[in-house]
PDB file of C-alpha atoms in Angstrom:
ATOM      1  CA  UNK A   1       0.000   0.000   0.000  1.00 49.00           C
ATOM      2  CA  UNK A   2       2.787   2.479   0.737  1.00 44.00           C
ATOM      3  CA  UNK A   3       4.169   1.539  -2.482  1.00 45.00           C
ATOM      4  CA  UNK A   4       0.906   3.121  -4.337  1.00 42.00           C
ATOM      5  CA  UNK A   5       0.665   5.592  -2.182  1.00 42.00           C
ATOM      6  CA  UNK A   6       4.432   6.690  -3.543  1.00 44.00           C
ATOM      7  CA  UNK A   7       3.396   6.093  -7.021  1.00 40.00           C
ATOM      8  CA  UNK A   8       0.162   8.197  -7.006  1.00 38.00           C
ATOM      9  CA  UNK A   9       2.029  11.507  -7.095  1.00 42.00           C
ATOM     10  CA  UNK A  10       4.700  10.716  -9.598  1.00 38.00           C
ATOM     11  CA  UNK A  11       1.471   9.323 -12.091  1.00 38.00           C
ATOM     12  CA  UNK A  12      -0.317  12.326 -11.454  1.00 37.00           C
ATOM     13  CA  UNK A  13       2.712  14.847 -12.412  1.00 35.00           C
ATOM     14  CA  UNK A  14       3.599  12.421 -15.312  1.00 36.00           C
ATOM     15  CA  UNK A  15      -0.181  12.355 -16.537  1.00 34.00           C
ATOM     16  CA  UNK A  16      -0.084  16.912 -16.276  1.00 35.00           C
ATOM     17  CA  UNK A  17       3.513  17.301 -17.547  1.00 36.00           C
ATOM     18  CA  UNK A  18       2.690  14.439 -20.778  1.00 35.00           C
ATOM     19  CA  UNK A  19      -0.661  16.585 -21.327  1.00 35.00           C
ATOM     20  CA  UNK A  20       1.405  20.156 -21.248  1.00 31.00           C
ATOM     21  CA  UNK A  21       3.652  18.700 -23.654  1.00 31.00           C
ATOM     22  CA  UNK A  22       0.863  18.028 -25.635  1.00 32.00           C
ATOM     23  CA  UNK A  23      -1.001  20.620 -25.896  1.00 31.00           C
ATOM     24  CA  UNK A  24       1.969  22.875 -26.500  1.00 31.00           C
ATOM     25  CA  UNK A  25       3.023  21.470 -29.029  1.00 36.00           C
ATOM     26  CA  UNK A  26      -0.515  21.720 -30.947  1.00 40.00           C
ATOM     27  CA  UNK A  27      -0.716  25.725 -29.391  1.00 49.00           C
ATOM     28  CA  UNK A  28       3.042  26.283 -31.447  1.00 82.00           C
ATOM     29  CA  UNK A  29       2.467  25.161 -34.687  1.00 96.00           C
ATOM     30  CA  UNK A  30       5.071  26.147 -37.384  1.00 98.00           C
ATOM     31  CA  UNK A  31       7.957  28.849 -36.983  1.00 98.00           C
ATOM     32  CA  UNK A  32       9.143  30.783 -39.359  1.00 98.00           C
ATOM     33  CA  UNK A  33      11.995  28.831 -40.961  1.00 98.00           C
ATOM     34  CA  UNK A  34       9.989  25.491 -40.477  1.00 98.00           C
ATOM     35  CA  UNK A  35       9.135  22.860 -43.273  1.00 98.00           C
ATOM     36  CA  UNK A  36       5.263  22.565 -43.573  1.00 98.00           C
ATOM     37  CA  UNK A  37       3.568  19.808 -44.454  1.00 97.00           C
ATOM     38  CA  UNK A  38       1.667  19.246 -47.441  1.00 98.00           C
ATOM     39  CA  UNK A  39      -2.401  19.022 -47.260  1.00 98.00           C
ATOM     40  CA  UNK A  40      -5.556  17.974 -49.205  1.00 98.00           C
ATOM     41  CA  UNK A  41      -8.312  19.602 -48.560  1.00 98.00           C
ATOM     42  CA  UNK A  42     -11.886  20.143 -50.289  1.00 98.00           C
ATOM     43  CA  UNK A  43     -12.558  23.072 -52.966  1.00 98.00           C
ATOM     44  CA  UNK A  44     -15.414  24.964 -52.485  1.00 97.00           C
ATOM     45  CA  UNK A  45     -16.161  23.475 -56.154  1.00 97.00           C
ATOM     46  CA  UNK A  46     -16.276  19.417 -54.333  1.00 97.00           C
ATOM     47  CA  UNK A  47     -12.333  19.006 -55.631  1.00 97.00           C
ATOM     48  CA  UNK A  48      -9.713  18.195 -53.607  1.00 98.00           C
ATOM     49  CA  UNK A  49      -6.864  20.874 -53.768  1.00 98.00           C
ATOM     50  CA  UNK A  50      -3.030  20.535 -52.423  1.00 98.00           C
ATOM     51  CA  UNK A  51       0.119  22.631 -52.633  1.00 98.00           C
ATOM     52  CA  UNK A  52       1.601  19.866 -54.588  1.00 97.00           C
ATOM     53  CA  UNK A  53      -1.090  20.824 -57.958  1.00 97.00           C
ATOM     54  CA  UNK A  54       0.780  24.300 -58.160  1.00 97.00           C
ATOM     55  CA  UNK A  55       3.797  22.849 -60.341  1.00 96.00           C
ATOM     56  CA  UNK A  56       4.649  26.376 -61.164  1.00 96.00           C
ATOM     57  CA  UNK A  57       4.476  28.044 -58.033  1.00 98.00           C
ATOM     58  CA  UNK A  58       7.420  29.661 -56.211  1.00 98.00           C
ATOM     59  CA  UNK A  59       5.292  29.649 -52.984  1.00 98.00           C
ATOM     60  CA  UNK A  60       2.337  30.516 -51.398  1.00 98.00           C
ATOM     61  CA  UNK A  61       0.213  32.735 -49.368  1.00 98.00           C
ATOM     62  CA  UNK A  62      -2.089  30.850 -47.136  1.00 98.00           C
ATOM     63  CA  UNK A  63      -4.822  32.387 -45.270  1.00 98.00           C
ATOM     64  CA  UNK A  64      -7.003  31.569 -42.520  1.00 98.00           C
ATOM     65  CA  UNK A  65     -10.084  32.419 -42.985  1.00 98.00           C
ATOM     66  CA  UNK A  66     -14.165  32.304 -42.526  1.00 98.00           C
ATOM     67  CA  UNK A  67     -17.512  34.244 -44.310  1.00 97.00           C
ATOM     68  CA  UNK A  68     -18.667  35.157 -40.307  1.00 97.00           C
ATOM     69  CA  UNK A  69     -15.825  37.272 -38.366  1.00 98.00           C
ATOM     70  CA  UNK A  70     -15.726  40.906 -39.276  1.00 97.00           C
ATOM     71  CA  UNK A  71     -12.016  41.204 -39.206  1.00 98.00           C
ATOM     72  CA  UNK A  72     -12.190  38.194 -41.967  1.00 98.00           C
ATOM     73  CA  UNK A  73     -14.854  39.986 -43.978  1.00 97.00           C
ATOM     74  CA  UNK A  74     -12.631  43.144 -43.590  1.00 97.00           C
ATOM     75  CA  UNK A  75      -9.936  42.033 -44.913  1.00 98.00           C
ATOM     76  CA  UNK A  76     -11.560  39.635 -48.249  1.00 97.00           C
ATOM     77  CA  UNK A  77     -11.215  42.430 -50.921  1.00 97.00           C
ATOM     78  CA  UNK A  78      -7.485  42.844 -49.908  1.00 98.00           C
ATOM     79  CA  UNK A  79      -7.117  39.167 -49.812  1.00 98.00           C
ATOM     80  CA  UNK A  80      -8.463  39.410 -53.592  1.00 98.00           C
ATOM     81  CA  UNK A  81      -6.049  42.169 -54.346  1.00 98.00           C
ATOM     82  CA  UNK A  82      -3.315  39.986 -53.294  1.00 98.00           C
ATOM     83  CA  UNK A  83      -3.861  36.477 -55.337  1.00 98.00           C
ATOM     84  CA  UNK A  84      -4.523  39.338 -58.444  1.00 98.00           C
ATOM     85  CA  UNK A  85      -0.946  41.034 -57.756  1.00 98.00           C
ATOM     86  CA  UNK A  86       0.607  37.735 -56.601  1.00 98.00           C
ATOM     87  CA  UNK A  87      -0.732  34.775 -58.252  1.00 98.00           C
ATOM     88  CA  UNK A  88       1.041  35.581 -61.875  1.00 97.00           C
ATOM     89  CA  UNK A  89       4.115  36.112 -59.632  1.00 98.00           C
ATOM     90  CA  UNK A  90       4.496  33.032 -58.246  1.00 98.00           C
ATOM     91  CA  UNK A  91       2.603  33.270 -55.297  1.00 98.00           C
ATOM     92  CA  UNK A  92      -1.308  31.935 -55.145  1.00 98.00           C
ATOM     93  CA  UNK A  93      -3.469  33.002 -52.552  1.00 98.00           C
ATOM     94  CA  UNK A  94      -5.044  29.604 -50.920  1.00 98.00           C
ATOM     95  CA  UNK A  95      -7.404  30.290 -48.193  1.00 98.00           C
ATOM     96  CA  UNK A  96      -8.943  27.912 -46.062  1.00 98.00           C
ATOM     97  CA  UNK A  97     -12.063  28.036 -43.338  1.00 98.00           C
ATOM     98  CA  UNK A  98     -10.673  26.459 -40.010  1.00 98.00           C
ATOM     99  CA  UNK A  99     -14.186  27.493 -38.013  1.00 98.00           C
ATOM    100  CA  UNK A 100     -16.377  24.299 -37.000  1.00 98.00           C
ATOM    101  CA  UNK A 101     -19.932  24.689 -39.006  1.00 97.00           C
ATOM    102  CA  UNK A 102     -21.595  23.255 -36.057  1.00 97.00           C
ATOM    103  CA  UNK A 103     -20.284  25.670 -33.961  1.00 96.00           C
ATOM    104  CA  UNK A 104     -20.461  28.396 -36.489  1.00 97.00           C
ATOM    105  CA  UNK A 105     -23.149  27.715 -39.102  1.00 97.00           C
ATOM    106  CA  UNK A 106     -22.454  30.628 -41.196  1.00 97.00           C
ATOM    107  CA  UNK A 107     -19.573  29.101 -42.382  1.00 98.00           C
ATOM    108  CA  UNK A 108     -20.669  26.122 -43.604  1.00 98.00           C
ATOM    109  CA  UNK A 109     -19.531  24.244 -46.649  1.00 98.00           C
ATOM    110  CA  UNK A 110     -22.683  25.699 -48.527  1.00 98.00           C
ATOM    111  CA  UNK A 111     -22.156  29.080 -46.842  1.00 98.00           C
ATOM    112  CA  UNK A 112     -18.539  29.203 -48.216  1.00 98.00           C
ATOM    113  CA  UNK A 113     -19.644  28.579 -51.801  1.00 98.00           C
ATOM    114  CA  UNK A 114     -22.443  31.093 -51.834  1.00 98.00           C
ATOM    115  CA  UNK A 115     -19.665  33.588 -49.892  1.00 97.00           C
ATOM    116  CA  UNK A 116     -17.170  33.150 -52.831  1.00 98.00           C
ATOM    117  CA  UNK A 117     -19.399  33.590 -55.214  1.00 97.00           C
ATOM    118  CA  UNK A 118     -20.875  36.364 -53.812  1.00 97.00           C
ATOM    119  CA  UNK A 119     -16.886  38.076 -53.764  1.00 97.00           C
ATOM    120  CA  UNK A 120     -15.828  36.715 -57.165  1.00 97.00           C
ATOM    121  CA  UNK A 121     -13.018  34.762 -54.946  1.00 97.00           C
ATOM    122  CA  UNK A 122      -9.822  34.228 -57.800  1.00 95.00           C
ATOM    123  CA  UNK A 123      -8.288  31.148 -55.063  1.00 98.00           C
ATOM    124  CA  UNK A 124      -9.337  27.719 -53.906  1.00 98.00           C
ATOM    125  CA  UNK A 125     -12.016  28.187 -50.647  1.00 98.00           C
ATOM    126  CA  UNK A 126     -10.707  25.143 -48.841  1.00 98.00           C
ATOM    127  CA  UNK A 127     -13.032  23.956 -45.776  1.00 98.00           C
ATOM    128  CA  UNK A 128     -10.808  22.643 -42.875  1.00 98.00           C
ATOM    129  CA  UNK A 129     -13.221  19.018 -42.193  1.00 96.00           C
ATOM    130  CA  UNK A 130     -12.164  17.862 -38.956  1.00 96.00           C
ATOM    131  CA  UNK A 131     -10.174  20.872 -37.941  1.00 97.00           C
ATOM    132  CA  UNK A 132      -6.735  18.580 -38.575  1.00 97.00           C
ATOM    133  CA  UNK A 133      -4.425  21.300 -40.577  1.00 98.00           C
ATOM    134  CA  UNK A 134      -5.007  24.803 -38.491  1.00 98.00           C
ATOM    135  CA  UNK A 135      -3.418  23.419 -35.184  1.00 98.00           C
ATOM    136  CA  UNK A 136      -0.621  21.996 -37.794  1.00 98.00           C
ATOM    137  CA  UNK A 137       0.078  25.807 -38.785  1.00 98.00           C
ATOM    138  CA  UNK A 138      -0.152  27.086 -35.051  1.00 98.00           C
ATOM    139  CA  UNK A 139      -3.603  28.963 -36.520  1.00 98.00           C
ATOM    140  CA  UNK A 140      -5.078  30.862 -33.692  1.00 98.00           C
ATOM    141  CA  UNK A 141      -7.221  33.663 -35.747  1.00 97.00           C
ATOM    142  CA  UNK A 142      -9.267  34.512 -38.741  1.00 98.00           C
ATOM    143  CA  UNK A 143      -7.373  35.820 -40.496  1.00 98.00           C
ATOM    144  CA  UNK A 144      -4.379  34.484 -39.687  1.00 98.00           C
ATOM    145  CA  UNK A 145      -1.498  34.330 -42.787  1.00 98.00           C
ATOM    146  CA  UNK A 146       1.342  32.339 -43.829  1.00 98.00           C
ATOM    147  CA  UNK A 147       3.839  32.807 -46.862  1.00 98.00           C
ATOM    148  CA  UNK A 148       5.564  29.816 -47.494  1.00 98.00           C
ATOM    149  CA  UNK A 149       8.494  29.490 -50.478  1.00 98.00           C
ATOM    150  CA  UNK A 150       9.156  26.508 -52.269  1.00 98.00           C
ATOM    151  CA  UNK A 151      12.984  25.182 -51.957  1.00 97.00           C
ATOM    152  CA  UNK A 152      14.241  22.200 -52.757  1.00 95.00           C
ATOM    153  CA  UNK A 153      13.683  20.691 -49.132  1.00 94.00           C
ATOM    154  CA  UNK A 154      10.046  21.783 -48.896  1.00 96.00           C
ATOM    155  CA  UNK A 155       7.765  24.052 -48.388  1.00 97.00           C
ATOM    156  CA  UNK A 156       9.394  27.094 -46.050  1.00 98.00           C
ATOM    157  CA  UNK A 157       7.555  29.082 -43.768  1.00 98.00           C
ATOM    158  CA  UNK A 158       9.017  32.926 -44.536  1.00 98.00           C
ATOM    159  CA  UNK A 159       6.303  34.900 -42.378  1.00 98.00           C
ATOM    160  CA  UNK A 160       3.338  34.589 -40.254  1.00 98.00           C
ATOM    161  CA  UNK A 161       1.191  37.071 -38.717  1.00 98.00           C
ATOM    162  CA  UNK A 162      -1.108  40.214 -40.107  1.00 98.00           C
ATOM    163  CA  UNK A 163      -1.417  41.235 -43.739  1.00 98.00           C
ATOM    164  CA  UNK A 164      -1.200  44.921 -42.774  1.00 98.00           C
ATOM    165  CA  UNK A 165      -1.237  47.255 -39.585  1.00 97.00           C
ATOM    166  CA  UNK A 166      -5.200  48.186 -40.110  1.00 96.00           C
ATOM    167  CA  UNK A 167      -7.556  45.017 -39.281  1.00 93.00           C
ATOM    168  CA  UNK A 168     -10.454  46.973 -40.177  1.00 90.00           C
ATOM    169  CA  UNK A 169     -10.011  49.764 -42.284  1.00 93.00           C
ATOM    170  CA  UNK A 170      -8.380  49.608 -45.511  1.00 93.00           C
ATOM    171  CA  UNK A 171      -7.886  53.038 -46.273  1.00 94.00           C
ATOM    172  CA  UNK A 172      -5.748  53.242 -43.001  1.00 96.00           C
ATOM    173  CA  UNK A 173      -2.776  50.931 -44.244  1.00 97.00           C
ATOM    174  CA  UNK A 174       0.773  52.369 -43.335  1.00 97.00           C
ATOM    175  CA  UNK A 175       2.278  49.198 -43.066  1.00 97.00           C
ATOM    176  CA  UNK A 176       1.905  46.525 -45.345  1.00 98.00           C
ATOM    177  CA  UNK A 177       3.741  43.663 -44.318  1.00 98.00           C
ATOM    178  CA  UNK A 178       2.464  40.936 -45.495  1.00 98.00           C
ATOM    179  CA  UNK A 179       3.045  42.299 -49.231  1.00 98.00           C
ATOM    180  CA  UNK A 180       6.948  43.717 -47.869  1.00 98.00           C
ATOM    181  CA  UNK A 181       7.383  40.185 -47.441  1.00 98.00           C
ATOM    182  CA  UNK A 182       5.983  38.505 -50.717  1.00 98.00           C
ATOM    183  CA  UNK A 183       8.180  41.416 -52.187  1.00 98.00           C
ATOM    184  CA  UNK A 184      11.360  40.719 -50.735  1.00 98.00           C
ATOM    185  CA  UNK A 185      11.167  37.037 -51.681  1.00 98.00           C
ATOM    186  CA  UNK A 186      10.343  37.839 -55.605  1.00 98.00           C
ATOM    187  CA  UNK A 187      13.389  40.589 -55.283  1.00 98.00           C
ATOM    188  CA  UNK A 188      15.981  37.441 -53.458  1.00 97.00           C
ATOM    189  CA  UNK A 189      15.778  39.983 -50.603  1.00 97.00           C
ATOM    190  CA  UNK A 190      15.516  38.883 -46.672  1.00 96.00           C
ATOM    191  CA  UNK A 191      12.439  39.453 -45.039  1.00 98.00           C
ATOM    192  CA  UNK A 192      12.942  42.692 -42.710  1.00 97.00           C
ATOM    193  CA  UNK A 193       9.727  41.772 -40.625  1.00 98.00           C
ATOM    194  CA  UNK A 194       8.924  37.959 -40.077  1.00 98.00           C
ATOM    195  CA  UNK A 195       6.268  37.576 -37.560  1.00 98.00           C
ATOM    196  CA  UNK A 196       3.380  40.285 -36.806  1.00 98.00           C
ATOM    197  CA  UNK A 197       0.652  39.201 -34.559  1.00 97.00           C
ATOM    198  CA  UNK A 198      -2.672  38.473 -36.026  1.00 97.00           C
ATOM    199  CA  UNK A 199      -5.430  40.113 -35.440  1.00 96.00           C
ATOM    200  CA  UNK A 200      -8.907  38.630 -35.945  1.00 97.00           C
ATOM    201  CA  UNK A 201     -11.653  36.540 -33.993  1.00 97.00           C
ATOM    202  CA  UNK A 202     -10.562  33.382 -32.197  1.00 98.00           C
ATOM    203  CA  UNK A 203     -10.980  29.488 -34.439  1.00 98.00           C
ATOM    204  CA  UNK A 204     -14.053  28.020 -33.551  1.00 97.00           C
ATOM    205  CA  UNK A 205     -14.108  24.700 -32.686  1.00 96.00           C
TER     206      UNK A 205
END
């Protein structure tokens, strides 16, 4: 009996300090500088769409995104702007919804294909089913943003964080970093600013 009575406590810190670990490591997601991995996820058209399809791509800008949180709808025109300055450059916009429908309804599969039609969206609409690639990413917001560049080890994360420094007025951009940094990469140039924090409403789940 004394031996279980010794055990108990070292279980119980074991059980805490394993399920810290954990959940840390979901919370962290990728760093700049870090090799992503590669996902499939569904179209807002029923096909399946993956980072691999873009044979001519130099990299990506990846956007997390939903039709219901007012710093997402904010920003969807200058998302737009960006795959029509970027996409002939090498750089595709791909967005994708990370938001449970059953927690959020109005962002639903059926909501996202009415949403991009309503906006004339130019990318893929990918829906997130089973909420397996945000946590991958280290996703916390919508939006939340990711340029990746292509090397010949994988896809590189260059820089995560905010598009610009105005989450919900356009005409109040003074710093646009999330171009600075698509820009730098298409001029061989290093990033000056590689992380800005997001700003948006919290993932559903």
């Amino acid at each position: 009996m004394k031996k279980l009575v010794k055990l108990i406590p070292v279980m119980v810190f074991v059980f805490f300090a394993s399920a810290f670990t954990n959940s840390a490591s979901l919370d962290d997601g990728y760093d700049v500088g870090d090799i992503i991995e590669d996902f499939k996820l569904k179209n807002i058209n029923g096909d399946f769409v993956s980072l691999a399809d873009y044979k001519d791509a130099k990299g990506f800008i990846i956007t997390f995104t939903c039709n219901t949180c007012p710093y997402a709808i904010a920003y969807e025109d200058r998302i737009i702007a960006l795959d029509k300055k970027y996409a002939s450059k090498g750089y595709p916009v791909i967005a994708i919804n990370p938001n449970n429908p059953n927690t959020k309804p109005g962002d639903s599969f059926e909501a996202m294909q009415q949403r991009a039609k309503e906006k004339g969206f130019t990318f893929p609409y990918l829906v997130d089913e089973g909420q397996k690639v945000y946590p991958k990413f280290g996703a916390t917001k919508t939006p939340h943003n990711y340029v990746v560049k292509k090397t010949k080890k994988g896809m590189v994360v260059k820089y995560i964080g905010a598009i610009d420094d105005s989450s919900r007025n356009p005409d109040a951009v003074q710093e646009t970093y999330l171009e600075d940094a698509v820009d730098a990469l298409i001029d061989g140039k290093e990033i000056k600013l590689k992380k800005t924090k997001a700003i948006g409403c919290s993932i559903k789940v």
